[in-house]
Coordinates of C-alpha atoms in Angstrom, one line a residue:
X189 CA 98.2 101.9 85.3
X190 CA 95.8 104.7 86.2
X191 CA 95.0 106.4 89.2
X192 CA 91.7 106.4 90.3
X193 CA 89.7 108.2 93.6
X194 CA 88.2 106.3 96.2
X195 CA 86.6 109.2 98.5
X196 CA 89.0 111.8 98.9
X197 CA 92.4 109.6 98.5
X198 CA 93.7 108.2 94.9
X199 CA 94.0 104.3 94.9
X200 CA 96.4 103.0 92.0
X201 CA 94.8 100.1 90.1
X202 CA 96.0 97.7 87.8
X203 CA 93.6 95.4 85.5
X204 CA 96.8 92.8 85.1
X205 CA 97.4 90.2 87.7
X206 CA 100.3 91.3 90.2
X207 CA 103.9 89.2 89.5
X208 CA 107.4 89.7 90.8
X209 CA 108.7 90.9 87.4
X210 CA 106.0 93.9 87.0
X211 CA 106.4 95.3 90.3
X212 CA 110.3 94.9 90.7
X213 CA 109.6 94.1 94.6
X214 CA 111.0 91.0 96.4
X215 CA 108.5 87.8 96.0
X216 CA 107.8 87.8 99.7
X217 CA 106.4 90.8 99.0
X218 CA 103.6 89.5 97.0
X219 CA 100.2 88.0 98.2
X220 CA 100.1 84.6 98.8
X221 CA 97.7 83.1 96.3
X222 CA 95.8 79.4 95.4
X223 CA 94.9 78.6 91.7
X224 CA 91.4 79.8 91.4
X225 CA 91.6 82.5 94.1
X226 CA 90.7 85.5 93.1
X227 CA 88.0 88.6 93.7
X228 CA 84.7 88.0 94.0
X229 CA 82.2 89.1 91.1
X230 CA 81.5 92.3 92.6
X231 CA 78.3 91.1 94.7
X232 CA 79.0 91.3 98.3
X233 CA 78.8 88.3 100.7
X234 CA 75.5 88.2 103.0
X235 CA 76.4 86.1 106.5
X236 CA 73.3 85.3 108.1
X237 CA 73.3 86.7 111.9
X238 CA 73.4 83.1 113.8
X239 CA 75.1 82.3 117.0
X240 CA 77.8 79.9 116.1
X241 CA 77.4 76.5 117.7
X242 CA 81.1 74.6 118.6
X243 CA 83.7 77.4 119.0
X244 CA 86.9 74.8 118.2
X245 CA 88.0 76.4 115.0
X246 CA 89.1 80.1 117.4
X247 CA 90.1 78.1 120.2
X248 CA 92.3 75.3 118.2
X249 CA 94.5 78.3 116.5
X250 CA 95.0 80.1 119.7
X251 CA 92.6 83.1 118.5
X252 CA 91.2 83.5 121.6
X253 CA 94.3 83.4 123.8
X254 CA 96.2 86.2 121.4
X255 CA 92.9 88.4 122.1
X256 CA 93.2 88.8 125.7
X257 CA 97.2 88.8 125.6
X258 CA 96.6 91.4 123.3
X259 CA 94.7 93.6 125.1
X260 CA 96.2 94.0 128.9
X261 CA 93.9 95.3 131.3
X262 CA 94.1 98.7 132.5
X263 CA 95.8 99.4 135.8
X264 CA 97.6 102.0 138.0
X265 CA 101.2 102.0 136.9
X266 CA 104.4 103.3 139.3
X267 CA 107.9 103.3 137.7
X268 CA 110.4 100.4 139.1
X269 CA 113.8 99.6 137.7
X270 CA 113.6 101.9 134.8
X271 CA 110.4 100.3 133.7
X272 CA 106.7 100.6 134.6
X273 CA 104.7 97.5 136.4
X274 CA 101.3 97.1 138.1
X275 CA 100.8 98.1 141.4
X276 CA 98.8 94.6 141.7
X277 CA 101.5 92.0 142.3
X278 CA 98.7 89.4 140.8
X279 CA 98.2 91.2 138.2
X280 CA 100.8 89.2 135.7
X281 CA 98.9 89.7 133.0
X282 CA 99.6 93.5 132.7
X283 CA 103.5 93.3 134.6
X284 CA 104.5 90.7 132.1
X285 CA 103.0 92.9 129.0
X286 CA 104.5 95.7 130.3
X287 CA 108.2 94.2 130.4
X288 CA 107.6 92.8 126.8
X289 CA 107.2 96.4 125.8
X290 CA 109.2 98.5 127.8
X291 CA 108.7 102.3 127.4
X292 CA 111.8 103.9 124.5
X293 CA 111.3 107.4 126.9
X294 CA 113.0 105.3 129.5
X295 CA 115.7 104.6 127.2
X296 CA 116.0 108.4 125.8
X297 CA 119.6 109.5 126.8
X298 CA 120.8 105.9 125.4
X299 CA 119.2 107.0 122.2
X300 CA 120.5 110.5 121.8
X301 CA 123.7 109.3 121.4
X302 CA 123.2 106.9 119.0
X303 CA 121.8 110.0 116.9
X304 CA 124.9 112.0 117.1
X305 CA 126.0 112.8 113.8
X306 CA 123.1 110.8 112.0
X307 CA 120.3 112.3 110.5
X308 CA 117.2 112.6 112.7
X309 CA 113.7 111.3 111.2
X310 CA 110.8 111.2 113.5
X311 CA 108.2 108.5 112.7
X312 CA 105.1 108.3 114.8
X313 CA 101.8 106.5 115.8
X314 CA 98.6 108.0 116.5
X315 CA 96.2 106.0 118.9
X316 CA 97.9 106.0 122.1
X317 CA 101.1 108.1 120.9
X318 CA 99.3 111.5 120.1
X319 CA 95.9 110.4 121.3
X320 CA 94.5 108.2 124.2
X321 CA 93.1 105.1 124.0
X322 CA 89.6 105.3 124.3
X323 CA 86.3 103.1 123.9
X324 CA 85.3 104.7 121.0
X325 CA 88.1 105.1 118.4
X326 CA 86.4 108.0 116.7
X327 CA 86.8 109.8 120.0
X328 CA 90.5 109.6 119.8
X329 CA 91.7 113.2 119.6
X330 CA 95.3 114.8 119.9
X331 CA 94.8 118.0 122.0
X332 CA 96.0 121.4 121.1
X333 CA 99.2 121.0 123.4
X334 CA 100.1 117.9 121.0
X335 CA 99.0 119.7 117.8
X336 CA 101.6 122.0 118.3
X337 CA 104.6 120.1 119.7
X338 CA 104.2 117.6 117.2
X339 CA 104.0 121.2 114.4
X340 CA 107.2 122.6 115.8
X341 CA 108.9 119.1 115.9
X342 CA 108.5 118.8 111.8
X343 CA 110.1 122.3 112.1
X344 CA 113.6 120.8 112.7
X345 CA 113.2 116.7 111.5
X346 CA 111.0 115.2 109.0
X347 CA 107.9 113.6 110.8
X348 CA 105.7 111.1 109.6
X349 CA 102.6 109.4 111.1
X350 CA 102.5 106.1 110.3
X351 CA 98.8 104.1 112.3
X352 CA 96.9 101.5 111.0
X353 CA 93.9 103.7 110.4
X354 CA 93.1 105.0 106.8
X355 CA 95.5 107.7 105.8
X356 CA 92.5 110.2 104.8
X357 CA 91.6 109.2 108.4
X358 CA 94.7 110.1 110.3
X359 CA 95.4 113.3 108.4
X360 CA 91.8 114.3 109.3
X361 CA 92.6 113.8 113.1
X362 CA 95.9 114.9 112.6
X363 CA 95.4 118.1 110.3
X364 CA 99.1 119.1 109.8
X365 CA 100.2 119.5 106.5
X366 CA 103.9 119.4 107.4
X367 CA 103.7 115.4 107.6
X368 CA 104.1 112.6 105.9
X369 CA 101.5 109.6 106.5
X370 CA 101.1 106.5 106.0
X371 CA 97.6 104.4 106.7
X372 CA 96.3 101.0 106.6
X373 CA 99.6 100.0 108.2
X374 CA 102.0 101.5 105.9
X375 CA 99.8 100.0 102.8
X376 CA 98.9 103.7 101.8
X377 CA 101.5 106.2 101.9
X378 CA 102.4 109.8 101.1
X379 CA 106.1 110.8 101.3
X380 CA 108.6 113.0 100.3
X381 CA 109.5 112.6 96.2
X382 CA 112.8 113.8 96.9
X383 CA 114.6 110.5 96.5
X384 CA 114.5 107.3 94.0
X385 CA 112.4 105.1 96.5
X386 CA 109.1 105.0 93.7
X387 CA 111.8 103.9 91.2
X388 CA 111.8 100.3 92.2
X389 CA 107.9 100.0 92.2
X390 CA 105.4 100.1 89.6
X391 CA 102.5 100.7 92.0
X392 CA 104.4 104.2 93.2
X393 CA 103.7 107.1 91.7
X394 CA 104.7 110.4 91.8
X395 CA 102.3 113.9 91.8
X396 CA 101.8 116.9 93.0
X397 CA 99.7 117.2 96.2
X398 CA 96.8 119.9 97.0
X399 CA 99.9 122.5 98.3
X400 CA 101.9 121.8 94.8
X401 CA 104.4 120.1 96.5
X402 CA 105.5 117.0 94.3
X403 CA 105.2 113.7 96.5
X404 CA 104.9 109.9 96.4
X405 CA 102.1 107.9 96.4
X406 CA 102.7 104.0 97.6
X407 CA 100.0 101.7 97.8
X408 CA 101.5 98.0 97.9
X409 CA 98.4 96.5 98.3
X410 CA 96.6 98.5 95.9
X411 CA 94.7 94.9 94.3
X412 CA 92.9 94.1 97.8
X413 CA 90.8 97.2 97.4
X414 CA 88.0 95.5 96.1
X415 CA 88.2 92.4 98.5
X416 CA 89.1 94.2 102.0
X417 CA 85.7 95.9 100.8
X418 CA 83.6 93.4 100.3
X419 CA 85.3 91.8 104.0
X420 CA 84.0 95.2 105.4
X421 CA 80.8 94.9 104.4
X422 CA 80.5 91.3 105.5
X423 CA 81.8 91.9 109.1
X424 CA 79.5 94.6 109.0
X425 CA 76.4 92.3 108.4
X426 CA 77.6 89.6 110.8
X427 CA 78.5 91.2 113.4
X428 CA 75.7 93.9 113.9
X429 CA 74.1 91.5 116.8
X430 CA 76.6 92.3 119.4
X431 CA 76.1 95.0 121.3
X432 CA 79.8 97.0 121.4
X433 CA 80.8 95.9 118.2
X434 CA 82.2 98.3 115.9
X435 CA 84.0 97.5 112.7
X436 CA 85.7 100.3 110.4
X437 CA 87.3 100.3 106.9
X438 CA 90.8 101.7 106.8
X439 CA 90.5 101.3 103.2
X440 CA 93.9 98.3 102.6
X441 CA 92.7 96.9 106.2
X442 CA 89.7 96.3 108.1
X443 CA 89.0 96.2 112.1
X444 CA 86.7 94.6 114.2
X445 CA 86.8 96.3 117.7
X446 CA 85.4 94.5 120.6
X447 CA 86.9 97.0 123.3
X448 CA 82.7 97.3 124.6
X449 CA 81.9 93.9 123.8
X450 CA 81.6 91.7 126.8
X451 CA 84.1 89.5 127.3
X452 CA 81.7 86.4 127.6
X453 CA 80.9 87.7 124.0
X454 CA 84.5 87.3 122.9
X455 CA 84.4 84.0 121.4
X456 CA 81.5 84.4 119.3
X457 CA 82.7 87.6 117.7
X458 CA 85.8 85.4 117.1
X459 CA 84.0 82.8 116.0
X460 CA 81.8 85.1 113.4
X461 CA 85.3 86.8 112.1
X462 CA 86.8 83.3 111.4
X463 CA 83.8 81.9 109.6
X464 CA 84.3 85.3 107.3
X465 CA 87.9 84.9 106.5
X466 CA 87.4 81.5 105.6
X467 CA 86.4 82.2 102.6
X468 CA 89.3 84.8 101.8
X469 CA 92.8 82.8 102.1
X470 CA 94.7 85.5 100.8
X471 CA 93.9 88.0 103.5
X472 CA 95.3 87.2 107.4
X473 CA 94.1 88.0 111.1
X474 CA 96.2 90.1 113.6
X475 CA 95.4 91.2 117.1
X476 CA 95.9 94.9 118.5
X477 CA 94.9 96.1 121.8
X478 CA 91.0 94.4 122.0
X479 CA 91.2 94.7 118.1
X480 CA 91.0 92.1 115.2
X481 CA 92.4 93.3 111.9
X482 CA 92.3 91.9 108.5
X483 CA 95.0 92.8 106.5
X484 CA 96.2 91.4 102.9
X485 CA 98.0 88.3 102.9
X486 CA 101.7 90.4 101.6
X487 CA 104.8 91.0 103.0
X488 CA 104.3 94.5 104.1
X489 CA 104.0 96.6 107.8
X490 CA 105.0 99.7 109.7
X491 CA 108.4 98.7 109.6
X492 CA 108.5 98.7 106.2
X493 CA 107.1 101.6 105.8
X494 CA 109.8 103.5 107.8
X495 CA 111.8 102.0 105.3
X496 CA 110.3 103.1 102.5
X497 CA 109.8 106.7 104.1
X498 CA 113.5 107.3 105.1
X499 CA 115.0 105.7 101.8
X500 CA 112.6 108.9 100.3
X501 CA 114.1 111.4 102.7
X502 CA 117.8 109.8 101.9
X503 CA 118.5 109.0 105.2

């Protein structure tokens, strides 16, 4: 196995074909794969810039409903019954979102005493935790205030960001060298070498980071470099027609925002993203808040990567 650069971050790489026995993981951790599927030959796919005709593949598999339950509209919020709601009683969209995902501050004494006499790790998100959400996701910047809180809380617990952005990416943003991260969704992450986590997985390694301090490097889905990639690329291409669009590489992942695209709009950026990952069955769709995101097709998330991160701190 060798350990190879890809801008400023090492990607691990491994010529042999991924199997349970190699990588000592559960098989639900692997990527789902067809006989014949594999990476492309290196040349990158070219999709033509034309305005899809019937839109019944997005619609038929619910792609267009999960995009604007995904992505609540923004409203004036007051706090009712220990939980927030729109002020606009007709606005269900937004009250019923909002009591799906009820606030944790609300719940903050409750979870203080669950902590007594545990050990305390502190595992956070970026956009929309320690930044806003804003129309332009490269304008998403903690302030100062944050910069420090978020300093003196590594202080007393071991923090960790975990976003779906690249990890090279969030530690930019971030710029605190007292945290852990974890990018692309908890497909890329740095922790703490402390612990036997990396013994279990042969694409974990352990070094020595730019401060000398000996980590872990775990990149699950290390193989779908190449193909997330040549996805980027594509979306790229296909997309550049509609005005708003903006599609990043977070390096194990890839995003298609359409938080300026009109919403008349919606379907054919849909549409275009679906005719793309037709061609890739072992990569999946997601939604996030007026975002599309191609990940690998492997049992892996944030969750798991809190996991991973507080089996390293022995916790």
């Amino acid at each position: 196995m060798d350990l190879k650069s890809n801008h400023a971050s090492p990607v691990l790489t491994d010529p042999a074909p991924v199997n349970k026995s190699r990588l000592g993981i559960p098989s639900g951790l692997l990527p789902y794969s067809q006989p014949g599927t594999g990476f492309s030959s290196g040349k990158y796919v070219i999709i033509p810039r034309k305005k899809p005709g019937k839109l019944d593949d997005v619609r038929s598999n619910g792609w267009l409903d999960a995009m604007k339950s995904s992505s609540p509209p923004r409203k004036k919020l007051i706090k009712d019954f220990n939980f927030e709601v729109a002020t606009d009683d007709t606005d269900n969209v937004t009250s019923s979102w909002m009591l799906k995902y009820p606030s944790a501050l609300n719940s903050f004494e409750k979870i203080i005493n669950y902590a007594q006499s545990k050990k305390i790790a502190i595992f956070l998100d970026y956009d929309g935790t320690l930044s806003p959400i804003v129309d332009d996701p490269d304008r998403a910047l903690m302030s100062d205030a944050m910069r420090s809180t978020v300093k003196n809380l590594a202080k007393y617990f071991p923090t960790a960001i975990i976003s779906g952005r690249s990890r090279d990416k969030v530690y930019e943003l971030v710029g605190l060298k007292e945290l852990y991260y974890a990018g692309s969704h908890g497909m890329d992450i740095m922790g703490p070498a402390r612990y036997t986590a990396c013994n279990d997985h042969s694409n974990c390694i352990k070094f020595s980071d730019e401060q000398g301090k000996e980590v872990n490097l775990f990149q699950p889905a290390s193989e779908f470099l190449p193909m997330i990639d040549e996805v980027f690329r594509a979306l790229v291409e296909t997309t550049r027609g509609i005005e708003g669009a903006k599609v990043e590489n977070h390096k194990f992942c890839a995003s298609v925002h359409y938080r300026n695209v009109e919403e008349t709009s919606w379907p054919t950026i849909a549409q275009y993203v679906h005719d793309v990952l037709k061609d890739y069955p072992r990569l999946r769709l997601t939604h996030g808040r007026k975002v599309l995101e191609v990940r690998p097709e492997i049992d892996w998330n944030k969750g798991k990567a809190v996991e991973f991160l507080l089996e390293s701190l022995g916790t």
